[in-house]
PDB file of C-alpha atoms and ligand atoms in Angstrom:
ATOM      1  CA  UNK A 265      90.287  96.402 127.618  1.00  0.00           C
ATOM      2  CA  UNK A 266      86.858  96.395 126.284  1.00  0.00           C
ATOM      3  CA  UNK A 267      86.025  96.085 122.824  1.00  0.00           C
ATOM      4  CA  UNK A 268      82.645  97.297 121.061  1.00  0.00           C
ATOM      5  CA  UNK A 269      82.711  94.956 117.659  1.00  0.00           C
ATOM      6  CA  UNK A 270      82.482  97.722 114.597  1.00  0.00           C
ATOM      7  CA  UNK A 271      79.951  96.512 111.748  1.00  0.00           C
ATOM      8  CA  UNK A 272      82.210  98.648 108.927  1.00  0.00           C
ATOM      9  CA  UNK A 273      84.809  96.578 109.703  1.00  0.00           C
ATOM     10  CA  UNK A 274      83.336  92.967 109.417  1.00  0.00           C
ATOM     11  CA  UNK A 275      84.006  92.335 112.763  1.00  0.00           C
ATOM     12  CA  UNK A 276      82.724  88.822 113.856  1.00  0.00           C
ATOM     13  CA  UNK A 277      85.185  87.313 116.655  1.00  0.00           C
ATOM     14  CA  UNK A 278      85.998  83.771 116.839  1.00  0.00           C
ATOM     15  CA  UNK A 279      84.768  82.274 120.363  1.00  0.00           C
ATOM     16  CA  UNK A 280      84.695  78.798 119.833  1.00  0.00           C
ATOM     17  CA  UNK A 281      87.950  77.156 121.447  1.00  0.00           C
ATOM     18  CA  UNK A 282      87.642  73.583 119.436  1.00  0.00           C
ATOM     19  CA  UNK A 283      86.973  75.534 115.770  1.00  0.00           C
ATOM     20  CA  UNK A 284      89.717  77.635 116.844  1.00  0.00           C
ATOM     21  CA  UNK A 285      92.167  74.241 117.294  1.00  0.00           C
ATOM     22  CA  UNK A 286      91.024  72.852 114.383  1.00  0.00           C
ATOM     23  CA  UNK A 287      91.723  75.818 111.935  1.00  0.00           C
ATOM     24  CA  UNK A 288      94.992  75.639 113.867  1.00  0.00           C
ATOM     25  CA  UNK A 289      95.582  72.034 112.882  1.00  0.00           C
ATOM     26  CA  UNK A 290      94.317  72.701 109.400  1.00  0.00           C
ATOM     27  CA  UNK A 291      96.877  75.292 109.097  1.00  0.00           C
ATOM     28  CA  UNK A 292      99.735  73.138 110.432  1.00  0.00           C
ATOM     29  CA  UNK A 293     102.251  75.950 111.056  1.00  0.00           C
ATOM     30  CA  UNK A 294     105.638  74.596 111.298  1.00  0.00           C
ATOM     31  CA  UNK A 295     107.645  76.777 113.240  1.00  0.00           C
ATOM     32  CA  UNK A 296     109.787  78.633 110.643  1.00  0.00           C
ATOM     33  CA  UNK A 297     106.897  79.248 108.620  1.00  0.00           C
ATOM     34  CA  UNK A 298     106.698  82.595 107.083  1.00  0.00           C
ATOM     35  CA  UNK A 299     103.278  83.402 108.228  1.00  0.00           C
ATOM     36  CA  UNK A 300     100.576  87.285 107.710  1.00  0.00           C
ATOM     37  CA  UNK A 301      97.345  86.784 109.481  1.00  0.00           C
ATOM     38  CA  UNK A 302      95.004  89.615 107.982  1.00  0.00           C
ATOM     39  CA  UNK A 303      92.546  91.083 110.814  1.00  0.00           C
ATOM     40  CA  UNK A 304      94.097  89.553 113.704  1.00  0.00           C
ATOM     41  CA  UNK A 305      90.982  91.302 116.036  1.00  0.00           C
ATOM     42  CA  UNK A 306      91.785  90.225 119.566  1.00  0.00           C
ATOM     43  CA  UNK A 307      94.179  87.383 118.303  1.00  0.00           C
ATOM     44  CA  UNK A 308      91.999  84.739 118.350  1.00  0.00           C
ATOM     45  CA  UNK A 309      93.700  82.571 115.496  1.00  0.00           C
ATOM     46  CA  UNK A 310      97.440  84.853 116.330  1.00  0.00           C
ATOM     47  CA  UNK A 311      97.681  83.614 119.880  1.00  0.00           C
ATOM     48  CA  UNK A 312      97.497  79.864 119.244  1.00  0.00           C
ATOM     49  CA  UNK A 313      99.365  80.137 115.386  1.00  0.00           C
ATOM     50  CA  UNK A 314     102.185  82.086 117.653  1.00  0.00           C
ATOM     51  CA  UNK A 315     102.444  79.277 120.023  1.00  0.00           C
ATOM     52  CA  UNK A 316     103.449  77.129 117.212  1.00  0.00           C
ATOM     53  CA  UNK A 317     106.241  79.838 115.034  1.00  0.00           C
ATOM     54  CA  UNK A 318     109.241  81.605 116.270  1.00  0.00           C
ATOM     55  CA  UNK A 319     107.277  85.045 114.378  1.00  0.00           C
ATOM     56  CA  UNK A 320     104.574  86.053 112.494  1.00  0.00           C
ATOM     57  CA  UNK A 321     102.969  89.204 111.085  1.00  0.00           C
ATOM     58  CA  UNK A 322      99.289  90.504 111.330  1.00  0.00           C
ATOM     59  CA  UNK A 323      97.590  93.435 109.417  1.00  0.00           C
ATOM     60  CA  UNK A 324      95.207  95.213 111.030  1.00  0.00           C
ATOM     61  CA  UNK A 325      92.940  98.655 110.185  1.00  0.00           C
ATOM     62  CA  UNK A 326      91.492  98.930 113.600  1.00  0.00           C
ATOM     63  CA  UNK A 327      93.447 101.039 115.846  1.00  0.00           C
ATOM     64  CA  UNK A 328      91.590  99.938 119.090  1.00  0.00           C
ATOM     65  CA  UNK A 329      92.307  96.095 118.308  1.00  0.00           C
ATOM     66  CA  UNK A 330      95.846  97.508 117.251  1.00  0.00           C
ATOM     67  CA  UNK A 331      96.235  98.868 120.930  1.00  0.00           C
ATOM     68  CA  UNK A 332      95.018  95.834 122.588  1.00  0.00           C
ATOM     69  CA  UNK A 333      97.541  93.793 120.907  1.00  0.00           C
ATOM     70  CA  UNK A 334     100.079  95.711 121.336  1.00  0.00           C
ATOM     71  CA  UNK A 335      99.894  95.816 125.084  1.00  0.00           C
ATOM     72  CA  UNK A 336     100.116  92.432 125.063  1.00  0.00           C
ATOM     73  CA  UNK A 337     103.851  92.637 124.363  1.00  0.00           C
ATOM     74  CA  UNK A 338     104.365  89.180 122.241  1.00  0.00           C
ATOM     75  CA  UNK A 339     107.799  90.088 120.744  1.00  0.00           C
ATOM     76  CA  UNK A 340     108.084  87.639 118.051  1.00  0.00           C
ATOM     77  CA  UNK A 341     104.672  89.493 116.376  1.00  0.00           C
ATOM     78  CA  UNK A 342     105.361  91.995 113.907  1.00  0.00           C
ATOM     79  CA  UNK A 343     101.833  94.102 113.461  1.00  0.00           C
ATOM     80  CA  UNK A 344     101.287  96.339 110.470  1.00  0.00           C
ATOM     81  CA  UNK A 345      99.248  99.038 110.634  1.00  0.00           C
ATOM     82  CA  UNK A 346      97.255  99.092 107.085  1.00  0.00           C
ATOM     83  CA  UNK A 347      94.407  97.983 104.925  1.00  0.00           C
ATOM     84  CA  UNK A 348      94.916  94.937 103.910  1.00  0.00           C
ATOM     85  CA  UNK A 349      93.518  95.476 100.771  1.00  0.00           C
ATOM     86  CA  UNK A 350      95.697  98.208 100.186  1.00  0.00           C
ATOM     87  CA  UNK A 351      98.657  96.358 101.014  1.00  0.00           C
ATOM     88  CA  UNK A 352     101.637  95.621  98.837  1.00  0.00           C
ATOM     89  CA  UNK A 353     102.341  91.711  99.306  1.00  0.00           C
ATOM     90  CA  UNK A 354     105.305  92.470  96.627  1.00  0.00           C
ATOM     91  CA  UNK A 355     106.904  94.109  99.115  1.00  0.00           C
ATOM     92  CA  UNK A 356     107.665  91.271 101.527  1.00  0.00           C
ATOM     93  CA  UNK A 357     110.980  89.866 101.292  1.00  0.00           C
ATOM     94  CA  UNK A 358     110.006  85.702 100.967  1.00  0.00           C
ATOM     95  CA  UNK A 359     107.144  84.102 100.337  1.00  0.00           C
ATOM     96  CA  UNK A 360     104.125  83.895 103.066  1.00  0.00           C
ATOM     97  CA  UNK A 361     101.614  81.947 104.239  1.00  0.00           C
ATOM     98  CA  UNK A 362      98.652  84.228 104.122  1.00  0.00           C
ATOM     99  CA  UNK A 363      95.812  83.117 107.158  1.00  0.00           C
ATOM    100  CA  UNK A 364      92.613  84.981 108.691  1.00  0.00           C
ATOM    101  CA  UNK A 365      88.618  84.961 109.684  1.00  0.00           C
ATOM    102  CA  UNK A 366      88.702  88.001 106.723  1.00  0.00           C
ATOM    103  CA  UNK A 367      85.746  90.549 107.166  1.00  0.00           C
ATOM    104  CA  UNK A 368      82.663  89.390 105.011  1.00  0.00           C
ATOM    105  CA  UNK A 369      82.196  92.746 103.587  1.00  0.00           C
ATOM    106  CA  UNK A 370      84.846  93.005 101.941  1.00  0.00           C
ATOM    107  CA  UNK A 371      85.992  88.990 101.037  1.00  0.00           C
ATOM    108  CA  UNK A 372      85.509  89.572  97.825  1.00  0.00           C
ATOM    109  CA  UNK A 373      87.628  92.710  96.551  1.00  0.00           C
ATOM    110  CA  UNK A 374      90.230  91.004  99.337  1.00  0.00           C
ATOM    111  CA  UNK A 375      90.345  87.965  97.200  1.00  0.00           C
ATOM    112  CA  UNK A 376      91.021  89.609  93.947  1.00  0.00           C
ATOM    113  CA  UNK A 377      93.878  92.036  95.988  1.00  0.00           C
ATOM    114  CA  UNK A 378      95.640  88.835  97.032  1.00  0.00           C
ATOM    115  CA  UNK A 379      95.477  87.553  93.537  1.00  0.00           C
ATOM    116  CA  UNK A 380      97.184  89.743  92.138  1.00  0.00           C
ATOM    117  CA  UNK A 381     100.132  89.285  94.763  1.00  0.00           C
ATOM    118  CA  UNK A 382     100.125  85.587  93.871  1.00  0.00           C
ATOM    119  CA  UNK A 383     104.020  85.201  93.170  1.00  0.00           C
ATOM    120  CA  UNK A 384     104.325  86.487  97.162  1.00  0.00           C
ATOM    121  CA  UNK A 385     101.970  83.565  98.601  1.00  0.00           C
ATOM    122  CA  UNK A 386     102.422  80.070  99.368  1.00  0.00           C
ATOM    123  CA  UNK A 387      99.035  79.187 100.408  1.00  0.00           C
ATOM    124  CA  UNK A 388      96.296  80.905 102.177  1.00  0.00           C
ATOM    125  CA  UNK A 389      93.905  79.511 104.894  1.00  0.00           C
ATOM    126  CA  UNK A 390      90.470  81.603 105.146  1.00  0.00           C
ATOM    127  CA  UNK A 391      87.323  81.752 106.614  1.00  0.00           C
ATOM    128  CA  UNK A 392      84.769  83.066 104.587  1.00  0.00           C
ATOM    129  CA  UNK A 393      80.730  83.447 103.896  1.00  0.00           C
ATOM    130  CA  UNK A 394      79.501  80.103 103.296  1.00  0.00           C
ATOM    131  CA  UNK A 395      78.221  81.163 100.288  1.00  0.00           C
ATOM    132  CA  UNK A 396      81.094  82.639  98.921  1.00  0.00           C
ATOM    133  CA  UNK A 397      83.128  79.687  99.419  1.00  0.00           C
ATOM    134  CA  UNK A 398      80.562  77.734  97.680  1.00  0.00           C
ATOM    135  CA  UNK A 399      80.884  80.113  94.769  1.00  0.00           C
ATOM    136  CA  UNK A 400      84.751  79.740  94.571  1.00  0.00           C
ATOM    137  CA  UNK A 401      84.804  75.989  94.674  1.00  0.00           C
ATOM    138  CA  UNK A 402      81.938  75.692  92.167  1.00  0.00           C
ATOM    139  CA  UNK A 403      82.562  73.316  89.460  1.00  0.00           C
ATOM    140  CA  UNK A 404      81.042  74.741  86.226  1.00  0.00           C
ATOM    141  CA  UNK A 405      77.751  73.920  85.550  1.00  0.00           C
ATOM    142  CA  UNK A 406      76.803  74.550  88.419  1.00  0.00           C
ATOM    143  CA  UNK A 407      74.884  77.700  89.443  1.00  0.00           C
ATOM    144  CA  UNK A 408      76.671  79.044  91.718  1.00  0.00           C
ATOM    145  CA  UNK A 409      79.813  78.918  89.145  1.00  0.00           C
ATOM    146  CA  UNK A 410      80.674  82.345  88.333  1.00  0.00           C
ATOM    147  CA  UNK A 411      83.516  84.996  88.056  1.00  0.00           C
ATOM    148  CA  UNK A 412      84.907  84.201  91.164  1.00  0.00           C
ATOM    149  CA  UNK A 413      84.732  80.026  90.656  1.00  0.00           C
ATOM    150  CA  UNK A 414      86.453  80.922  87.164  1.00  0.00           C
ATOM    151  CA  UNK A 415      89.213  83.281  88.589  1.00  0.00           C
ATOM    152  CA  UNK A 416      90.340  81.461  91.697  1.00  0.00           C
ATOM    153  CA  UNK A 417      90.177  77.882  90.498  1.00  0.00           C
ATOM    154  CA  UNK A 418      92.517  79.430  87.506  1.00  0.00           C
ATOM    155  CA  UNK A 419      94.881  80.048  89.670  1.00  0.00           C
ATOM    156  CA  UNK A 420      94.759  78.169  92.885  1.00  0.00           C
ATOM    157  CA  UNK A 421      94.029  75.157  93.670  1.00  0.00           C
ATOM    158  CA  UNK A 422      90.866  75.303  95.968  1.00  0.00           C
ATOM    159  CA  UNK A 423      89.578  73.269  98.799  1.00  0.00           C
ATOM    160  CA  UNK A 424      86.436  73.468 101.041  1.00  0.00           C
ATOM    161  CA  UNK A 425      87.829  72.386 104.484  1.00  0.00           C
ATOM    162  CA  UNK A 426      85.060  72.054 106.470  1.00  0.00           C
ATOM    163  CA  UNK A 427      81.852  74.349 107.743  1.00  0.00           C
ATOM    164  CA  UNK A 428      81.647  76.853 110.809  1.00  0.00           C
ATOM    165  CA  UNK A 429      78.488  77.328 112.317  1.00  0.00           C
ATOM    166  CA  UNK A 430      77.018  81.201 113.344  1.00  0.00           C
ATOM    167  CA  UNK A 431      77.665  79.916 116.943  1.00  0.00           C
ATOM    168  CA  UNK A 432      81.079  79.904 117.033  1.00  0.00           C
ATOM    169  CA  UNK A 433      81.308  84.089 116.817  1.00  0.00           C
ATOM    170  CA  UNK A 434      80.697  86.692 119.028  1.00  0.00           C
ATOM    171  CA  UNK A 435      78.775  88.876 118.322  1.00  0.00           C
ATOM    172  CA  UNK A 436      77.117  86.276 115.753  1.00  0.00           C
ATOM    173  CA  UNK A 437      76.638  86.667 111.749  1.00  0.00           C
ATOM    174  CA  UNK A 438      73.169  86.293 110.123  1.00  0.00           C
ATOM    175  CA  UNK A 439      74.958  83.579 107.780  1.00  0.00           C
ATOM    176  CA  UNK A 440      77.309  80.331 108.427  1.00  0.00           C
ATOM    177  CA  UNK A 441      81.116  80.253 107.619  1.00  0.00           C
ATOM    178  CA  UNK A 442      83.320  77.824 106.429  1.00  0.00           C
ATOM    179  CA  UNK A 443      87.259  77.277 105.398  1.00  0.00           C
ATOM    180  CA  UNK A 444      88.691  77.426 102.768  1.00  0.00           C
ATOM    181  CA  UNK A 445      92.289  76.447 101.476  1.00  0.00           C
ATOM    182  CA  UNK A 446      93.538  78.014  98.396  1.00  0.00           C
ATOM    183  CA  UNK A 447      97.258  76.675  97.004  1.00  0.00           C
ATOM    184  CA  UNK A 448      98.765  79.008  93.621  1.00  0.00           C
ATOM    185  CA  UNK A 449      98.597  76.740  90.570  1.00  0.00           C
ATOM    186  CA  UNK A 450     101.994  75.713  89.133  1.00  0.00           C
ATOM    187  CA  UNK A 451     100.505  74.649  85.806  1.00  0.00           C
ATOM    188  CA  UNK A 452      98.158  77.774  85.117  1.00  0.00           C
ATOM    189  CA  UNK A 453      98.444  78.237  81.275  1.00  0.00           C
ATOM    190  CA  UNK A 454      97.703  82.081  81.947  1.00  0.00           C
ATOM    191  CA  UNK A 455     101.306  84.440  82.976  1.00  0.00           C
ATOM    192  CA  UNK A 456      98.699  87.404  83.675  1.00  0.00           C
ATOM    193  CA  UNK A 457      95.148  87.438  84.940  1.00  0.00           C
ATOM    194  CA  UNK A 458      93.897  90.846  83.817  1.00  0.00           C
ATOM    195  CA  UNK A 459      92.849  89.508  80.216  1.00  0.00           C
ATOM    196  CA  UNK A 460      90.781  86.697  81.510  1.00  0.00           C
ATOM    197  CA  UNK A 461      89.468  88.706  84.319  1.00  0.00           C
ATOM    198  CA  UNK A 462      87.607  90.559  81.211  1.00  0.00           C
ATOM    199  CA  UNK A 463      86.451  87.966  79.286  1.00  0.00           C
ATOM    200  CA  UNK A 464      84.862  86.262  82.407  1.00  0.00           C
ATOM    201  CA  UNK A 465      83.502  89.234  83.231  1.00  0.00           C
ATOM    202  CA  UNK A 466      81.777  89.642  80.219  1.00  0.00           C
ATOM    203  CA  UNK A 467      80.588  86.368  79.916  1.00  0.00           C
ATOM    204  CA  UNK A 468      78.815  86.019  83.064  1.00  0.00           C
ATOM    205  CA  UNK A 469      77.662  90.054  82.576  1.00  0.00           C
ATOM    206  CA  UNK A 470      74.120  88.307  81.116  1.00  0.00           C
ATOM    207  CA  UNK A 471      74.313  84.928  82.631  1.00  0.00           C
ATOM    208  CA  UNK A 472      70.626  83.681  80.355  1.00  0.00           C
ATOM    209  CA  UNK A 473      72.380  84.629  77.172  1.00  0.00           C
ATOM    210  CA  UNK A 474      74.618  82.466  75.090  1.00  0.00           C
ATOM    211  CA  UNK A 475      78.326  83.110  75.078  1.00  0.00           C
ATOM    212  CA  UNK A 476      77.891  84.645  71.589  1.00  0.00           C
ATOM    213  CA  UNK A 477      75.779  87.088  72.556  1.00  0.00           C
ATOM    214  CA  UNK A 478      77.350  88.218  75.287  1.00  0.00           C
ATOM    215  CA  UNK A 479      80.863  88.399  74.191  1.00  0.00           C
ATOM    216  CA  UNK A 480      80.151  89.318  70.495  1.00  0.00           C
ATOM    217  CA  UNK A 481      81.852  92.843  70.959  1.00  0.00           C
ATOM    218  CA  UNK A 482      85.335  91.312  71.736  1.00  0.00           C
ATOM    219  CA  UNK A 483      85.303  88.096  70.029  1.00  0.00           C
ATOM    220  CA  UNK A 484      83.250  85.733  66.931  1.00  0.00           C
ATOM    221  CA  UNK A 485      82.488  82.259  66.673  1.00  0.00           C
ATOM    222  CA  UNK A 486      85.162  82.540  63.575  1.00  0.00           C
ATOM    223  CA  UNK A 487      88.078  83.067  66.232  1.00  0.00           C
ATOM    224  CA  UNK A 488      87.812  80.619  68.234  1.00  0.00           C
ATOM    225  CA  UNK A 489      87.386  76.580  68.750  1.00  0.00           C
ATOM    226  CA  UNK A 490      85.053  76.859  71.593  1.00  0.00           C
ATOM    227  CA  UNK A 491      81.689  76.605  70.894  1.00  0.00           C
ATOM    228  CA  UNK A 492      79.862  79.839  71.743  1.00  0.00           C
ATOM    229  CA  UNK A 493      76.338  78.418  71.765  1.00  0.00           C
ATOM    230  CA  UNK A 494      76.687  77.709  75.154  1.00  0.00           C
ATOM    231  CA  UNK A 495      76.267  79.816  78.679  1.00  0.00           C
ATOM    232  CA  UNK A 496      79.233  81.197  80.072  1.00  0.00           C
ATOM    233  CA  UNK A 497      78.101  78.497  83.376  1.00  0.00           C
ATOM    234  CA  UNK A 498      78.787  75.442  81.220  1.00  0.00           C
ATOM    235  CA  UNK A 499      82.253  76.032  80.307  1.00  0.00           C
ATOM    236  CA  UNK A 500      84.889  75.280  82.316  1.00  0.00           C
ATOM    237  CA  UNK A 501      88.040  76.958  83.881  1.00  0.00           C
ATOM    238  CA  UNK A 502      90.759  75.636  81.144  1.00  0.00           C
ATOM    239  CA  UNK A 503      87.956  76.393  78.054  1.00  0.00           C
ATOM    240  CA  UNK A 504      88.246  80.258  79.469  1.00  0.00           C
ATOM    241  CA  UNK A 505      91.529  79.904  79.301  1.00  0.00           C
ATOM    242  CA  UNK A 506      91.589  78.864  75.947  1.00  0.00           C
ATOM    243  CA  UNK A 507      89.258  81.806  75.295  1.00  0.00           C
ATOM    244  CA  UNK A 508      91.215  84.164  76.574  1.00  0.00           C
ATOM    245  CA  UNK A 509      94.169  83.431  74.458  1.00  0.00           C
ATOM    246  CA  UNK A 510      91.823  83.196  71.320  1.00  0.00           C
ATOM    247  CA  UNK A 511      90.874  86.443  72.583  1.00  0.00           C
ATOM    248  CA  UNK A 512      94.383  87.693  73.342  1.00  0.00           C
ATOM    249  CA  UNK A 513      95.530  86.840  69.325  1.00  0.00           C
ATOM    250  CA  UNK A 514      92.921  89.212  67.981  1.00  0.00           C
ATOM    251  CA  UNK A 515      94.639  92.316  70.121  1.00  0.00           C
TER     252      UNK A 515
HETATM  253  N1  LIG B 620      90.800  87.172 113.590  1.00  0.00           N
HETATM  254  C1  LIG B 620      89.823  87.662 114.536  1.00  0.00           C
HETATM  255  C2  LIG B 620      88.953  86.511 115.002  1.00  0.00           C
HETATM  256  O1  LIG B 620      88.921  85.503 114.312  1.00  0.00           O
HETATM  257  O2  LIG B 620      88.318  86.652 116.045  1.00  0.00           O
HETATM  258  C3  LIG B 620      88.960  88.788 113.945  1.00  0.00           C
HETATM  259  C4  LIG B 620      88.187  88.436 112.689  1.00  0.00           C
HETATM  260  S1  LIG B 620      87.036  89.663 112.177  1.00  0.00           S
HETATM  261  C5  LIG B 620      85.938  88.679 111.205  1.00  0.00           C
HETATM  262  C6  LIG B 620      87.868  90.587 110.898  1.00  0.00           C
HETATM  263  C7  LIG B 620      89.078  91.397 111.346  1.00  0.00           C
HETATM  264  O3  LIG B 620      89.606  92.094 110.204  1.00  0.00           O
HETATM  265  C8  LIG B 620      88.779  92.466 112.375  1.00  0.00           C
HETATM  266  O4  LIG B 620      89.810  92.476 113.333  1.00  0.00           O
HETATM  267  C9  LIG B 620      88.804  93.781 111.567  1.00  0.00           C
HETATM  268  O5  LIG B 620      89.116  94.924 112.326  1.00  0.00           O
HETATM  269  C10 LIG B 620      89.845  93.470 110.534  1.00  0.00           C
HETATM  270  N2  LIG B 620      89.715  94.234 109.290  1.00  0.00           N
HETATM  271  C11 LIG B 620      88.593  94.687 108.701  1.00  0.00           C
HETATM  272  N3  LIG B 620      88.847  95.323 107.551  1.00  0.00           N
HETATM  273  C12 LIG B 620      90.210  95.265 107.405  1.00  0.00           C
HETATM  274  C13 LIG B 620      91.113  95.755 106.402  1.00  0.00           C
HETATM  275  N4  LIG B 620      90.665  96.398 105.328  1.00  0.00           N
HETATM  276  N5  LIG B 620      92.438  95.532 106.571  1.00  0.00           N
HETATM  277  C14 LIG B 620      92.894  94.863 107.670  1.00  0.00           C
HETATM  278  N6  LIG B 620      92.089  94.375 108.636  1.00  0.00           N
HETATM  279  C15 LIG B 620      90.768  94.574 108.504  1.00  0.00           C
END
């Protein structure tokens, strides 16, 4: 069965056989592994990740890759029709292992979905933009260290694994790739994440301006220890915490 790849879906297929073994091997499925591959396409990463687990599940929004999967009868894979970013993780009975080559367009809004179903995950191996993996592994003071730097590394526990060059898809992206690990935190000081998912936005709204300025609608220098003279860029992931609580104690 033929397959045209559809833009609207961020459909870049994985080609290359020894990137494809050594996501696999990063991944190191054990075979009762509870694992949910998000945009499975033509099964690139499912068919090897299968090999190596007694069952697995796979979301997919394409009904055209849907069909092509199913007609290739694997029994022991489980495939959910859905949006993935409209997809209730709470509803899965045990914790997963989340995996997938996730469409660029919408990484980031895919990211923040999967955050909030962090009690359902175990870890999650992507590939990503490049650049956005640069941006979520950003230390602070850095410039690429933004909201999404500040909202993963609160918490997970992220890891560059290695890069993916444009080669290695069919049909090819304008921009290189890379892994990315990301592990839930066991010692994040923060229960919730919508609080500090406002402050950091706010802080990074005007990225020139000092921390004052920019957050001087929701909190003072008087209500809190960190010092506000700085850019949002220079402080780092536990200081927002800290914020956010100072923050928090005013409401
Ligand atoms: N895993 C395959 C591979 O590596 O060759 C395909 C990766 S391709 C970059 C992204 C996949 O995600 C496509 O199969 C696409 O149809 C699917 N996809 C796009 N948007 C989706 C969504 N909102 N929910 C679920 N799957 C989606």
């Amino acid at each position: 069965m033929q397959h045209k790849a559809r833009k609207r879906f961020g459909q870049n297929f994985l080609i290359d056989s020894q990137i494809i073994e050594r996501i696999v091997a990063t991944i190191a499925p054990n075979p009762k592994d509870n694992f949910i591959e998000i945009g499975p396409g033509k099964g690139a990463l499912t068919l090897p990740l299968l090999e190596n687990l007694e069952a697995m599940k796979v979301i997919e929004i394409d009904r055209d890759l849907i069909a092509l999967l199913k007609s290739k009868n694997h029994q022991n894979l489980s495939i959910i029709e859905a949006d993935a970013l409209k997809f209730d993780f709470d509803q899965l009975e045990e914790k997963v292992r989340v995996v997938g080559n996730l469409p660029y367009n919408i990484s980031s809004p895919l990211l923040f979905h999967l955050l909030g179903h962090r009690n359902k995950i175990i870890d999650m191996t992507f590939m990503l933009q490049k650049e956005v993996v640069d941006r979520i592994v950003a230390p602070h003071g850095s410039k690429t260290y933004g909201r999404l730097s500040v909202m993963m590394q609160a918490f997970f526990e992220v890891e560059l694994m290695f890069n993916v060059p444009k080669e290695s898809f069919d049909p090819q992206p304008k921009i290189e790739s890379a892994i990315i690990y990301l592990k839930p935190r066991v010692d994040t000081a923060l229960a919730e994440s919508a609080l500090l998912e406002k402050v950091v936005k706010i802080a990074f709204s005007q990225r020139r301006k000092t921390l004052r300025n920019c957050l001087k609608s929701i909190l003072s220098q008087q209500q809190t220890d960190i010092d506000l003279s700085q850019r949002a860029e220079m402080l780092s992931v536990d200081e927002f915490i800290n914020l956010t609580k100072d923050y928090a104690k005013q409401n």
